[in-house]
C-alpha positions as a LaTeX table, in Angstrom:
\begin{tabular}{lrrr}
\hline
Residue & $x$ (\AA) & $y$ (\AA) & $z$ (\AA) \\
\hline
Gly1 & 237.02 & 8.45 & 103.93 \\
Tyr2 & 234.79 & 5.38 & 104.84 \\
Ser3 & 235.66 & 1.87 & 106.37 \\
Trp4 & 233.92 & $-0.90$ & 107.67 \\
Pro5 & 234.90 & $-4.50$ & 109.22 \\
Phe6 & 234.85 & $-7.29$ & 106.59 \\
Asn7 & 235.71 & $-9.91$ & 108.73 \\
Gly8 & 236.65 & $-12.30$ & 105.85 \\
Leu9 & 239.23 & $-13.26$ & 103.63 \\
Ile10 & 239.35 & $-13.08$ & 99.61 \\
Asp11 & 241.64 & $-15.82$ & 98.36 \\
Ser12 & 242.06 & $-16.83$ & 94.80 \\
Asn13 & 244.92 & $-17.87$ & 92.38 \\
Asp14 & 243.50 & $-15.39$ & 89.89 \\
Phe15 & 244.11 & $-11.89$ & 91.02 \\
Val16 & 241.86 & $-10.13$ & 88.63 \\
Ala17 & 238.92 & $-12.36$ & 90.09 \\
Ala18 & 239.71 & $-11.51$ & 93.54 \\
Asp19 & 239.77 & $-7.80$ & 92.97 \\
Ala20 & 236.44 & $-8.17$ & 91.09 \\
Val21 & 234.88 & $-9.51$ & 94.16 \\
Ala22 & 236.53 & $-7.04$ & 96.60 \\
Ala23 & 235.31 & $-4.16$ & 94.17 \\
Ala24 & 231.66 & $-5.78$ & 94.23 \\
Phe25 & 231.54 & $-5.98$ & 98.02 \\
Val26 & 232.96 & $-2.19$ & 98.32 \\
Asp27 & 230.32 & $-1.23$ & 96.25 \\
Ser28 & 227.77 & $-3.46$ & 97.95 \\
Glu29 & 228.61 & $-1.57$ & 101.07 \\
Arg30 & 228.47 & 1.76 & 99.95 \\
Lys31 & 225.05 & 1.16 & 98.67 \\
Asp32 & 223.85 & $-0.14$ & 101.85 \\
Arg33 & 225.29 & 3.14 & 103.32 \\
Gly34 & 223.74 & 5.41 & 100.84 \\
Leu35 & 226.49 & 6.15 & 98.98 \\
Gln36 & 226.99 & 6.43 & 95.60 \\
Pro37 & 228.82 & 3.39 & 93.32 \\
Ser38 & 232.58 & 3.73 & 93.11 \\
Ala39 & 232.34 & 4.59 & 89.42 \\
Arg40 & 230.08 & 7.61 & 89.94 \\
Asp41 & 231.84 & 8.91 & 93.12 \\
Asn42 & 235.22 & 9.24 & 90.59 \\
Arg43 & 236.50 & 5.97 & 91.79 \\
Pro44 & 236.27 & 3.84 & 88.85 \\
Thr45 & 237.78 & 0.30 & 88.63 \\
Lys46 & 238.67 & 0.13 & 85.33 \\
His47 & 241.70 & $-1.53$ & 86.17 \\
Ile48 & 239.65 & $-4.85$ & 86.61 \\
Val49 & 238.16 & $-4.62$ & 83.20 \\
Thr50 & 241.43 & $-3.81$ & 81.51 \\
Ala51 & 242.93 & $-6.44$ & 83.35 \\
Gly52 & 240.50 & $-9.19$ & 82.31 \\
Ala53 & 240.26 & $-7.99$ & 78.65 \\
Arg54 & 244.15 & $-8.49$ & 78.25 \\
Gly55 & 243.76 & $-12.02$ & 79.44 \\
Leu56 & 245.22 & $-11.55$ & 82.90 \\
Gly57 & 242.45 & $-13.30$ & 84.80 \\
Glu58 & 238.57 & $-13.09$ & 84.95 \\
Ala59 & 236.83 & $-9.77$ & 85.47 \\
Asp60 & 233.24 & $-11.37$ & 85.15 \\
Leu61 & 231.91 & $-12.13$ & 88.30 \\
Gly62 & 229.10 & $-14.31$ & 86.69 \\
Arg63 & 232.12 & $-16.43$ & 85.82 \\
Val64 & 233.94 & $-16.44$ & 89.24 \\
Arg65 & 232.81 & $-19.24$ & 91.69 \\
Arg66 & 232.29 & $-18.08$ & 95.37 \\
Leu67 & 232.76 & $-20.23$ & 98.21 \\
Glu68 & 231.38 & $-18.73$ & 101.53 \\
Val69 & 232.33 & $-20.72$ & 104.67 \\
\hline
\end{tabular}
């Protein structure tokens, strides 16, 4: 497996949005290391889209407000 330091915290009262942000971070790190996106590596994040479609939270990163400090 692969691992790398994050040195951060993802906090949200919307667990679907937090999961979406984390998944985007993982895919960004994978891309930087020359790896395929999670979905192409047989590790899809369907649970995030499904949870968003069922109204359990926000899965669309375009609608998630991010604050980096």
